[in-house]
Short mmCIF file of C-alpha atoms in Angstrom, two decimals:
data_model
loop_
_atom_site.label_atom_id
_atom_site.label_comp_id
_atom_site.label_asym_id
_atom_site.label_seq_id
_atom_site.Cartn_x
_atom_site.Cartn_y
_atom_site.Cartn_z
CA MET A 707 -33.95 -191.70 -80.05
CA SER A 708 -32.03 -188.52 -79.23
CA TYR A 709 -29.84 -187.75 -76.22
CA TYR A 710 -30.07 -184.50 -74.33
CA SER A 711 -27.65 -183.09 -71.78
CA SER A 712 -27.14 -179.53 -70.57
CA ALA A 713 -23.94 -180.40 -68.71
CA ASN A 714 -20.57 -181.80 -69.69
CA PRO A 715 -21.00 -185.51 -68.89
CA SER A 716 -22.69 -187.61 -71.55
CA ALA A 717 -26.07 -189.17 -70.76
CA SER A 718 -24.47 -192.49 -71.70
CA ASP A 719 -22.04 -192.17 -68.74
CA LEU A 720 -24.90 -192.34 -66.24
CA PRO A 721 -27.06 -195.35 -65.34
CA LEU A 722 -30.27 -195.55 -67.35
CA LYS A 723 -33.17 -195.79 -64.92
CA GLU A 724 -36.93 -196.15 -65.15
CA ILE A 725 -38.69 -192.92 -64.25
CA PRO A 726 -40.09 -193.43 -60.74
CA GLY A 727 -43.51 -192.24 -59.58
CA SER A 728 -47.14 -193.03 -60.26
CA TYR A 729 -50.27 -191.37 -61.60
CA GLY A 730 -52.59 -193.43 -59.43
CA LEU A 731 -56.08 -194.46 -60.48
CA PRO A 732 -57.63 -192.62 -63.44
CA LEU A 733 -59.37 -189.41 -62.30
CA PHE A 734 -58.93 -190.14 -58.58
CA GLY A 735 -55.13 -190.09 -58.73
CA ALA A 736 -55.16 -186.65 -60.37
CA ILE A 737 -57.63 -185.29 -57.80
CA LYS A 738 -55.54 -186.69 -54.93
CA ASP A 739 -52.38 -185.08 -56.30
CA ARG A 740 -54.26 -181.82 -56.75
CA PHE A 741 -55.39 -181.80 -53.11
CA ASP A 742 -51.85 -182.62 -51.97
CA TYR A 743 -50.44 -179.80 -54.10
CA TYR A 744 -52.90 -177.09 -53.01
CA TYR A 745 -54.09 -178.08 -49.55
CA ASN A 746 -52.31 -180.98 -47.85
CA GLN A 747 -48.69 -180.09 -48.61
CA GLY A 748 -48.37 -176.94 -50.70
CA PRO A 749 -46.27 -176.74 -53.89
CA GLU A 750 -42.76 -176.84 -52.40
CA GLU A 751 -43.44 -179.69 -49.97
CA PHE A 752 -45.42 -181.53 -52.67
CA PHE A 753 -42.28 -181.78 -54.79
CA ARG A 754 -39.68 -182.10 -52.03
CA ALA A 755 -41.55 -184.98 -50.39
CA ARG A 756 -41.54 -186.88 -53.68
CA ILE A 757 -37.86 -186.13 -54.33
CA LYS A 758 -37.16 -187.76 -50.96
CA LYS A 759 -39.60 -190.63 -51.57
CA TYR A 760 -38.19 -191.56 -54.98
CA ASN A 761 -34.61 -190.39 -54.34
CA SER A 762 -34.85 -188.66 -57.70
CA THR A 763 -35.40 -185.16 -59.09
CA VAL A 764 -37.14 -186.72 -62.11
CA PHE A 765 -40.42 -188.56 -61.49
CA ARG A 766 -44.00 -189.06 -62.63
CA VAL A 767 -46.92 -187.27 -61.01
CA ASN A 768 -50.17 -185.51 -61.93
CA SER A 769 -49.80 -181.79 -62.51
CA PRO A 770 -52.46 -179.39 -61.23
CA PRO A 771 -55.15 -178.41 -62.04
CA GLY A 772 -56.13 -181.84 -63.37
CA PRO A 773 -59.76 -182.76 -64.19
CA PHE A 774 -61.73 -181.24 -65.69
CA ASN A 775 -59.68 -178.21 -66.70
CA ALA A 776 -56.94 -180.40 -68.18
CA LYS A 777 -57.66 -183.34 -70.47
CA ASP A 778 -54.48 -185.09 -69.33
CA SER A 779 -52.61 -184.13 -66.16
CA ARG A 780 -49.90 -186.81 -66.36
CA VAL A 781 -46.41 -185.31 -66.47
CA VAL A 782 -42.75 -186.11 -65.91
CA VAL A 783 -41.42 -183.59 -63.40
CA LEU A 784 -37.92 -182.08 -63.79
CA LEU A 785 -36.53 -180.54 -60.60
CA ASP A 786 -32.79 -180.10 -61.10
CA ALA A 787 -30.66 -177.65 -63.07
CA VAL A 788 -29.35 -180.34 -65.46
CA SER A 789 -32.61 -181.88 -66.70
CA PHE A 790 -34.62 -178.63 -66.70
CA PRO A 791 -33.21 -177.03 -69.91
CA ILE A 792 -34.74 -179.71 -72.16
CA LEU A 793 -37.89 -177.60 -71.76
CA PHE A 794 -36.22 -174.88 -73.86
CA ASP A 795 -35.00 -177.04 -76.75
CA THR A 796 -37.71 -176.64 -79.37
CA SER A 797 -35.90 -179.01 -81.74
CA LYS A 798 -36.87 -181.81 -79.35
CA VAL A 799 -39.96 -180.51 -77.58
CA GLU A 800 -43.21 -178.88 -78.61
CA LYS A 801 -44.57 -175.82 -76.77
CA ARG A 802 -48.03 -175.73 -78.35
CA ASN A 803 -50.75 -174.65 -75.86
CA VAL A 804 -48.63 -175.33 -72.75
CA PHE A 805 -47.85 -171.72 -71.84
CA ILE A 806 -49.44 -171.95 -68.37
CA GLY A 807 -49.71 -175.70 -67.93
CA THR A 808 -51.57 -178.83 -68.95
CA TYR A 809 -54.63 -176.66 -69.58
CA MET A 810 -55.13 -173.63 -71.79
CA ALA A 811 -57.33 -170.66 -70.95
CA SER A 812 -60.15 -170.09 -73.45
CA THR A 813 -59.34 -167.99 -76.50
CA HIS A 814 -62.43 -165.95 -75.57
CA PHE A 815 -60.10 -164.10 -73.17
CA THR A 816 -58.05 -162.93 -76.18
CA GLY A 817 -60.60 -162.13 -78.86
CA GLY A 818 -60.76 -165.68 -80.19
CA TYR A 819 -57.05 -165.81 -81.04
CA ARG A 820 -54.36 -168.21 -79.89
CA VAL A 821 -51.88 -165.52 -79.00
CA CYS A 822 -48.14 -165.90 -79.54
CA ALA A 823 -47.47 -167.30 -76.05
CA TYR A 824 -49.51 -170.41 -76.88
CA LEU A 825 -47.98 -170.99 -80.33
CA ASP A 826 -45.17 -173.44 -81.03
CA PRO A 827 -42.21 -172.02 -83.03
CA SER A 828 -43.05 -174.52 -85.80
CA GLU A 829 -46.25 -172.57 -86.48
CA SER A 830 -45.62 -169.90 -89.12
CA LYS A 831 -47.48 -167.18 -87.27
CA HIS A 832 -45.20 -167.54 -84.23
CA GLU A 833 -42.14 -166.18 -86.02
CA ILE A 834 -44.12 -163.25 -87.45
CA LEU A 835 -45.62 -162.24 -84.10
CA LYS A 836 -42.52 -162.74 -81.99
CA GLY A 837 -40.37 -161.07 -84.61
CA PHE A 838 -42.71 -158.06 -84.40
CA PHE A 839 -42.39 -158.00 -80.59
CA LEU A 840 -38.59 -158.22 -80.67
CA SER A 841 -38.33 -155.49 -83.28
CA LEU A 842 -40.66 -153.27 -81.28
CA LEU A 843 -38.81 -153.80 -77.99
CA GLY A 844 -35.48 -153.21 -79.70
CA ARG A 845 -36.63 -149.82 -80.99
CA LEU A 846 -38.09 -148.83 -77.64
CA HIS A 847 -35.04 -149.87 -75.60
CA LYS A 848 -33.65 -146.33 -75.31
CA GLU A 849 -37.05 -145.06 -74.18
CA ILE A 850 -37.29 -147.40 -71.20
CA ILE A 851 -35.26 -145.32 -68.71
CA PRO A 852 -36.98 -141.93 -69.26
CA THR A 853 -40.42 -143.55 -69.49
CA PHE A 854 -39.93 -145.55 -66.30
CA ARG A 855 -38.71 -142.47 -64.44
CA SER A 856 -41.83 -140.58 -65.53
CA SER A 857 -44.07 -143.30 -64.10
CA VAL A 858 -42.09 -144.19 -60.98
CA SER A 859 -42.21 -140.64 -59.59
CA ARG A 860 -45.92 -141.17 -58.86
CA LEU A 861 -45.09 -144.45 -57.08
CA PHE A 862 -42.90 -142.65 -54.54
CA THR A 863 -45.43 -139.84 -54.10
CA ASP A 864 -48.18 -142.36 -53.38
CA LEU A 865 -45.90 -144.44 -51.14
CA GLU A 866 -44.83 -141.49 -48.98
CA THR A 867 -48.40 -140.14 -48.79
CA GLU A 868 -49.64 -143.51 -47.52
CA LEU A 869 -46.71 -143.82 -45.10
CA SER A 870 -47.42 -140.37 -43.73
CA GLY A 871 -51.15 -140.98 -43.34
CA LYS A 872 -51.22 -144.60 -42.16
CA GLY A 873 -47.76 -145.22 -40.79
CA GLU A 874 -47.16 -147.91 -43.42
CA ALA A 875 -47.65 -148.35 -47.17
CA ASN A 876 -48.94 -151.38 -49.07
CA PHE A 877 -46.38 -151.59 -51.87
CA ASN A 878 -48.19 -154.06 -54.16
CA PRO A 879 -51.15 -151.94 -55.36
CA ILE A 880 -48.95 -148.85 -55.67
CA SER A 881 -46.43 -150.83 -57.72
CA ASP A 882 -49.17 -152.35 -59.89
CA LYS A 883 -50.54 -148.95 -60.85
CA MET A 884 -47.05 -147.72 -61.69
CA SER A 885 -46.24 -150.83 -63.78
CA PHE A 886 -49.42 -150.51 -65.82
CA ASP A 887 -48.86 -146.80 -66.40
CA PHE A 888 -45.24 -147.40 -67.47
CA LEU A 889 -46.22 -150.07 -70.00
CA PHE A 890 -49.07 -147.93 -71.34
CA ARG A 891 -46.67 -145.00 -71.76
CA LEU A 892 -43.99 -147.15 -73.38
CA PHE A 893 -46.20 -148.83 -75.99
CA ALA A 894 -48.83 -146.13 -76.46
CA ASN A 895 -46.72 -143.00 -75.80
CA LYS A 896 -49.36 -141.68 -73.41
CA SER A 897 -49.97 -141.87 -69.66
CA SER A 898 -52.76 -144.27 -68.70
CA TYR A 899 -54.05 -141.52 -66.40
CA ASP A 900 -54.76 -139.42 -69.49
CA SER A 901 -56.90 -142.17 -71.03
CA SER A 902 -60.49 -143.08 -70.16
CA VAL A 903 -59.35 -146.08 -68.06
CA GLY A 904 -57.42 -143.64 -65.86
CA GLY A 905 -55.78 -145.22 -62.84
CA ASP A 906 -58.15 -148.19 -62.99
CA GLY A 907 -56.67 -150.01 -66.00
CA ASN A 908 -54.52 -152.35 -63.93
CA ALA A 909 -57.53 -153.41 -61.80
CA LYS A 910 -59.38 -154.47 -64.96
CA LEU A 911 -56.36 -156.50 -66.07
CA ASP A 912 -56.07 -158.05 -62.59
CA LYS A 913 -59.55 -159.56 -62.96
CA TRP A 914 -58.73 -160.74 -66.49
CA LEU A 915 -55.53 -162.37 -65.24
CA PHE A 916 -57.26 -163.97 -62.25
CA LEU A 917 -59.84 -165.84 -64.29
CA GLN A 918 -57.18 -167.29 -66.58
CA LEU A 919 -54.87 -168.29 -63.72
CA ALA A 920 -57.54 -169.35 -61.19
CA PRO A 921 -56.92 -173.08 -61.78
CA LEU A 922 -53.36 -172.51 -60.46
CA ILE A 923 -54.37 -170.50 -57.39
CA THR A 924 -55.60 -171.23 -53.90
CA LEU A 925 -57.27 -168.43 -51.95
CA GLY A 926 -56.20 -169.60 -48.50
CA LEU A 927 -59.48 -168.52 -46.86
CA LYS A 928 -60.03 -170.32 -43.56
CA TYR A 929 -63.83 -170.02 -43.70
CA LEU A 930 -64.08 -171.49 -47.22
CA PRO A 931 -64.07 -175.31 -47.22
CA LYS A 932 -61.30 -176.78 -49.36
CA CYS A 933 -63.70 -178.89 -51.40
CA VAL A 934 -65.80 -175.82 -52.24
CA GLU A 935 -62.79 -173.77 -53.32
CA ASP A 936 -61.47 -176.71 -55.33
CA LEU A 937 -64.79 -177.05 -57.14
CA LEU A 938 -64.98 -173.31 -57.87
CA LEU A 939 -61.39 -172.66 -58.95
CA HIS A 940 -59.76 -175.88 -60.09
CA THR A 941 -62.42 -178.15 -61.56
CA PHE A 942 -64.03 -176.24 -64.44
CA PRO A 943 -62.90 -173.35 -66.66
CA LEU A 944 -64.12 -169.94 -65.50
CA PRO A 945 -66.09 -167.94 -68.09
CA SER A 946 -64.50 -164.98 -69.85
CA PHE A 947 -67.74 -162.98 -70.08
CA LEU A 948 -67.23 -161.91 -66.46
CA VAL A 949 -64.23 -159.77 -67.45
CA ASN A 950 -64.62 -159.15 -71.17
CA SER A 951 -66.11 -155.66 -70.80
CA GLY A 952 -63.16 -154.47 -68.68
CA TYR A 953 -60.64 -156.11 -71.00
CA GLU A 954 -62.25 -154.50 -74.05
CA LYS A 955 -62.26 -151.11 -72.35
CA VAL A 956 -58.51 -151.32 -71.78
CA ARG A 957 -57.97 -152.63 -75.32
CA GLU A 958 -60.02 -149.81 -76.83
CA ASP A 959 -57.94 -147.15 -75.09
CA PHE A 960 -54.72 -148.99 -75.86
CA ASP A 961 -55.60 -149.30 -79.56
CA LYS A 962 -56.32 -145.60 -79.86
CA ALA A 963 -53.05 -144.60 -78.24
CA ALA A 964 -50.98 -147.31 -79.98
CA LYS A 965 -52.34 -146.66 -83.47
CA GLU A 966 -48.88 -146.36 -85.04
CA LEU A 967 -47.80 -149.75 -83.65
CA LEU A 968 -50.89 -151.43 -85.06
CA ASP A 969 -50.29 -149.74 -88.42
CA GLU A 970 -46.82 -151.22 -88.38
CA ALA A 971 -48.12 -154.69 -87.50
CA GLU A 972 -50.43 -154.58 -90.52
CA LYS A 973 -47.43 -153.82 -92.74
CA ASP A 974 -45.79 -156.96 -91.31
CA GLY A 975 -48.76 -159.03 -92.44
CA ILE A 976 -50.59 -159.27 -89.07
CA SER A 977 -54.27 -158.36 -89.04
CA ARG A 978 -55.00 -155.28 -86.95
CA ASP A 979 -57.38 -157.14 -84.63
CA GLU A 980 -54.98 -160.03 -84.02
CA ALA A 981 -52.08 -157.62 -83.46
CA SER A 982 -54.19 -155.71 -80.95
CA HIS A 983 -54.96 -158.79 -78.83
CA ASN A 984 -51.37 -160.03 -79.03
CA LEU A 985 -49.91 -156.67 -78.07
CA LEU A 986 -52.25 -156.38 -75.10
CA PHE A 987 -51.38 -159.93 -74.02
CA LEU A 988 -47.68 -159.08 -74.19
CA THR A 989 -48.34 -155.93 -72.19
CA GLY A 990 -50.98 -157.14 -69.76
CA PHE A 991 -50.11 -160.80 -69.18
CA ASN A 992 -46.39 -161.19 -69.93
CA ALA A 993 -45.01 -157.81 -68.84
CA TYR A 994 -47.53 -156.45 -66.31
CA GLY A 995 -48.22 -159.91 -64.88
CA GLY A 996 -44.48 -160.45 -64.47
CA THR A 997 -43.71 -157.14 -62.75
CA LYS A 998 -46.74 -157.66 -60.52
CA ILE A 999 -44.86 -160.58 -58.94
CA LEU A 1000 -41.24 -159.53 -59.47
CA PHE A 1001 -41.18 -156.01 -58.03
CA PRO A 1002 -42.62 -157.06 -54.63
CA ALA A 1003 -40.27 -160.07 -54.53
CA LEU A 1004 -37.29 -157.79 -55.21
CA LEU A 1005 -38.32 -155.36 -52.45
CA LYS A 1006 -39.01 -158.27 -50.10
CA TYR A 1007 -35.48 -159.64 -50.30
CA VAL A 1008 -33.72 -156.29 -50.39
CA GLY A 1009 -35.92 -154.90 -47.62
CA THR A 1010 -35.13 -157.84 -45.34
CA GLY A 1011 -31.48 -157.93 -46.42
CA GLY A 1012 -30.32 -155.60 -43.66
CA SER A 1013 -28.69 -152.18 -43.33
CA GLU A 1014 -25.30 -153.32 -44.66
CA LEU A 1015 -26.84 -154.43 -47.98
CA HIS A 1016 -28.69 -151.10 -48.16
CA ARG A 1017 -25.48 -149.20 -47.52
CA ARG A 1018 -23.60 -151.10 -50.23
CA LEU A 1019 -26.37 -150.69 -52.80
CA ALA A 1020 -26.77 -146.99 -52.05
CA GLU A 1021 -23.01 -146.42 -52.32
CA GLU A 1022 -22.67 -148.30 -55.60
CA ILE A 1023 -25.74 -146.74 -57.21
CA ARG A 1024 -24.96 -143.16 -56.20
CA THR A 1025 -21.30 -143.44 -57.15
CA VAL A 1026 -22.13 -144.69 -60.65
CA VAL A 1027 -24.99 -142.22 -61.22
CA ASN A 1028 -22.80 -139.31 -60.14
CA GLY A 1029 -19.97 -140.52 -62.37
CA GLU A 1030 -22.28 -140.93 -65.37
CA GLY A 1031 -24.07 -137.63 -64.77
CA GLY A 1032 -27.41 -139.44 -64.53
CA ILE A 1033 -29.04 -142.83 -64.97
CA THR A 1034 -27.76 -144.43 -68.17
CA LEU A 1035 -27.73 -147.92 -69.70
CA ALA A 1036 -23.92 -147.91 -69.52
CA GLY A 1037 -24.07 -146.94 -65.87
CA LEU A 1038 -26.57 -149.65 -64.99
CA ASN A 1039 -24.21 -152.23 -66.47
CA LYS A 1040 -21.47 -151.02 -64.12
CA MET A 1041 -23.56 -151.72 -61.01
CA SER A 1042 -22.33 -155.23 -60.30
CA LEU A 1043 -24.06 -155.61 -56.94
CA ALA A 1044 -27.41 -154.26 -58.20
CA LYS A 1045 -27.21 -156.63 -61.17
CA SER A 1046 -26.49 -159.56 -58.89
CA VAL A 1047 -29.35 -158.69 -56.54
CA VAL A 1048 -31.82 -158.70 -59.42
CA TRP A 1049 -30.60 -162.05 -60.76
CA GLU A 1050 -30.70 -163.50 -57.25
CA ALA A 1051 -34.33 -162.36 -56.82
CA LEU A 1052 -35.18 -163.95 -60.18
CA ARG A 1053 -33.46 -167.16 -59.08
CA ILE A 1054 -34.95 -167.54 -55.64
CA GLU A 1055 -38.50 -166.33 -56.40
CA PRO A 1056 -39.03 -166.41 -60.18
CA PRO A 1057 -42.12 -164.59 -61.51
CA VAL A 1058 -42.90 -167.70 -63.60
CA THR A 1059 -42.81 -170.86 -61.49
CA SER A 1060 -43.69 -173.55 -64.02
CA GLN A 1061 -42.70 -174.46 -67.56
CA TYR A 1062 -44.06 -177.24 -69.74
CA ALA A 1063 -43.19 -179.00 -73.00
CA LYS A 1064 -44.22 -182.13 -74.92
CA ALA A 1065 -41.60 -184.53 -76.30
CA LYS A 1066 -41.55 -184.59 -80.11
CA GLU A 1067 -39.67 -187.91 -80.08
CA ASP A 1068 -38.17 -190.36 -77.62
CA ILE A 1069 -35.53 -188.41 -75.68
CA THR A 1070 -32.92 -189.56 -73.23
CA ILE A 1071 -32.38 -186.85 -70.64
CA MET A 1072 -30.09 -186.73 -67.64
CA SER A 1073 -30.15 -185.43 -64.10
CA HIS A 1074 -27.06 -185.23 -61.91
CA ASP A 1075 -27.31 -188.91 -61.02
CA ALA A 1076 -29.05 -190.86 -63.80
CA SER A 1077 -30.47 -190.80 -67.31
CA TYR A 1078 -34.10 -191.41 -68.24
CA VAL A 1079 -36.12 -191.97 -71.40
CA ILE A 1080 -38.97 -189.55 -72.08
CA LYS A 1081 -41.35 -191.11 -74.59
CA LYS A 1082 -42.72 -189.23 -77.58
CA GLY A 1083 -45.87 -187.34 -76.59
CA GLU A 1084 -45.13 -187.25 -72.86
CA ILE A 1085 -45.45 -183.87 -71.16
CA MET A 1086 -42.55 -182.58 -69.07
CA PHE A 1087 -43.14 -180.14 -66.22
CA GLY A 1088 -40.38 -178.09 -64.63
CA TYR A 1089 -41.04 -176.41 -61.29
CA GLN A 1090 -38.54 -173.60 -61.28
CA PRO A 1091 -38.40 -172.56 -57.59
CA ILE A 1092 -36.81 -175.94 -56.86
CA ALA A 1093 -34.73 -176.38 -60.04
CA THR A 1094 -33.06 -172.99 -59.51
CA LYS A 1095 -32.24 -173.92 -55.92
CA ASP A 1096 -30.24 -176.95 -57.03
CA PRO A 1097 -27.71 -177.58 -54.21
CA LYS A 1098 -25.26 -179.16 -56.67
CA ILE A 1099 -25.08 -175.84 -58.55
CA PHE A 1100 -25.62 -173.17 -55.89
CA VAL A 1101 -24.03 -172.87 -52.45
CA ASN A 1102 -26.67 -172.19 -49.78
CA PRO A 1103 -29.37 -172.41 -52.47
CA ASN A 1104 -32.30 -171.53 -50.18
CA GLU A 1105 -30.69 -168.32 -48.97
CA PHE A 1106 -30.84 -164.92 -50.65
CA VAL A 1107 -27.17 -164.14 -51.32
CA PRO A 1108 -26.98 -160.58 -52.74
CA ASP A 1109 -23.52 -160.89 -54.33
CA ARG A 1110 -23.95 -164.46 -55.60
CA PHE A 1111 -23.52 -163.33 -59.23
CA VAL A 1112 -20.71 -160.79 -58.73
CA GLY A 1113 -17.37 -161.39 -60.48
CA ASP A 1114 -16.85 -165.02 -61.48
CA GLY A 1115 -20.26 -165.75 -59.96
CA GLU A 1116 -21.85 -164.15 -63.02
CA LYS A 1117 -21.10 -167.39 -64.90
CA LEU A 1118 -23.90 -169.00 -62.87
CA ILE A 1119 -26.62 -166.90 -64.53
CA LYS A 1120 -26.90 -169.68 -67.12
CA TYR A 1121 -28.76 -171.59 -64.38
CA VAL A 1122 -31.33 -168.80 -63.91
CA TYR A 1123 -34.34 -169.96 -65.95
CA TRP A 1124 -37.20 -167.54 -65.19
CA SER A 1125 -37.62 -166.39 -68.82
CA ASN A 1126 -38.27 -169.84 -70.34
CA GLY A 1127 -34.61 -169.88 -71.27
CA ARG A 1128 -31.19 -169.30 -69.77
CA GLU A 1129 -30.44 -165.83 -68.43
CA SER A 1130 -27.16 -165.98 -70.36
CA GLU A 1131 -29.02 -166.28 -73.68
CA ASN A 1132 -31.12 -163.85 -75.72
CA PRO A 1133 -34.59 -164.50 -77.15
CA THR A 1134 -35.08 -165.04 -80.88
CA ALA A 1135 -38.14 -165.31 -83.11
CA GLY A 1136 -37.55 -169.06 -83.31
CA ASP A 1137 -37.66 -169.89 -79.59
CA LYS A 1138 -40.03 -169.51 -76.65
CA GLN A 1139 -37.88 -167.34 -74.41
CA CYS A 1140 -39.72 -164.27 -73.13
CA PRO A 1141 -39.31 -161.46 -75.69
CA ALA A 1142 -39.33 -158.88 -72.88
CA LYS A 1143 -36.61 -160.69 -70.88
CA ASP A 1144 -34.03 -157.90 -71.10
CA MET A 1145 -36.62 -155.22 -70.36
CA VAL A 1146 -37.78 -157.00 -67.19
CA VAL A 1147 -34.21 -157.23 -65.88
CA LEU A 1148 -33.58 -153.59 -66.77
CA LEU A 1149 -36.76 -152.45 -65.00
CA SER A 1150 -35.77 -154.34 -61.86
CA ARG A 1151 -32.38 -152.62 -61.80
CA LEU A 1152 -34.10 -149.28 -62.33
CA MET A 1153 -36.42 -149.96 -59.39
CA LEU A 1154 -33.39 -150.49 -57.14
CA VAL A 1155 -31.67 -147.38 -58.48
CA GLU A 1156 -34.73 -145.20 -57.91
CA PHE A 1157 -35.18 -146.54 -54.37
CA PHE A 1158 -31.60 -145.96 -53.29
CA LEU A 1159 -31.29 -142.55 -54.90
CA ARG A 1160 -34.16 -141.52 -52.62
CA TYR A 1161 -33.59 -143.57 -49.48
CA ASP A 1162 -30.63 -144.73 -47.41
CA ARG A 1163 -32.63 -147.68 -46.07
CA PHE A 1164 -36.15 -148.94 -45.62
CA SER A 1165 -37.92 -151.65 -43.64
CA VAL A 1166 -40.63 -154.03 -44.78
CA GLU A 1167 -43.16 -156.56 -43.57
CA VAL A 1168 -43.76 -159.46 -45.94
CA GLY A 1169 -46.56 -161.96 -46.54
CA ARG A 1170 -48.14 -164.03 -49.31
CA LEU A 1171 -50.72 -163.22 -51.97
CA LEU A 1172 -52.54 -165.44 -54.47
CA LEU A 1173 -49.47 -165.28 -56.70
CA GLY A 1174 -46.26 -163.99 -55.18
CA SER A 1175 -45.32 -161.97 -52.11
CA SER A 1176 -46.97 -159.03 -50.41
CA VAL A 1177 -44.77 -156.21 -49.17
CA THR A 1178 -45.69 -153.49 -46.72
CA ILE A 1179 -43.22 -150.62 -46.38
CA LYS A 1180 -42.96 -149.85 -42.67
CA SER A 1181 -40.41 -147.02 -42.77
CA VAL A 1182 -38.00 -145.19 -45.04
CA THR A 1183 -34.92 -143.10 -44.25
CA LYS A 1184 -34.42 -140.41 -46.86
CA ALA A 1185 -31.04 -140.15 -48.55
CA THR A 1186 -28.54 -137.96 -46.75
#
């Protein structure tokens, strides 16, 4: 048996307790937990009620979606900042086929391949594919700023046109189009608007994403009975043929434009077809899917943060940009408040809410208050929006604190886990941390910079979507 601790105290210093909780009756217990999670309580209350019931941040429960999407929904939940990092330690846990949960979307969505996200680092192909991604992103790093600026100019044109015509602008679809175009430009060196998919490529990917993530979604439609929605979305896998033609259309255009990248992948020993599906998954699921949630969340918290936050961000951003003679990587690293705001958005509303792993051996883990034995083969499930609001780590954890990570506060980024790893660490070919982690953070900083170079302040109205927040821009005050 091995011991695991992410903090200073030894697991042996804490009382060893049985893991509380129950899975209930076979089949029925999983369905009951699923209804509690989606309909009776909602995700946050589902977990918080059980923390209170068991007086523990580690307990047993059934993870959604349950039957019949998942063969086994039984998990040990980890909801504090101390126990959570065991999910990253691939020497002790296996990450095979648990990318999105206790179920795996059909490989028919990805050309019949188990793409890199579903591979465990122990599988030889994982290191080859992730190494290719890391090498590619490293080479493209200097291209991110000019490429993003080329794409984001259209976002502000569309936003101001909609504001002028309707009196408000729905940020999400405008942002989605921009994100897709940026990623297409970055990897394929060509605007998506100049390809045959035009401005519709992101809509095709949205449908492809929806069918894979449907078991984790509730529509929230008042006129649709819960039992009907549950049967349609959560009970059986949805077929890929409904979206394959759109996916293949995007892939065809992407392959043509990204020919040089695929040539390079072949030299690295990856078949052209497999490289194509993996590259599009990285682009369309990991990167586009992430920005689809993150950019609105960032604008939500900044937009509702008040005029003083806007003033401080505008002052910092404009001072640094003027001093650097433009937007530079060095300048972005000098923007301490903008950096903190991005990390705080990633902490309080992470684009990836859940992470899973299977124990390779018996492991003794610890929370703040006790230690527990996870048996070999048991699946662990970390729900990040609670773990990264750990009140024993963060002061006022449920509040958006813009300067939380400024100065000495930056040491706390090791407890920001959105990337399937610590924010203080960098991804390698041998782990499961998001290969585009640094790019996502950089893009978020760039979004803030572009906003506050153009506007002194802006106001928003916020709501909820299937995954993430909706943001409507109600007004903008142009920079003076």
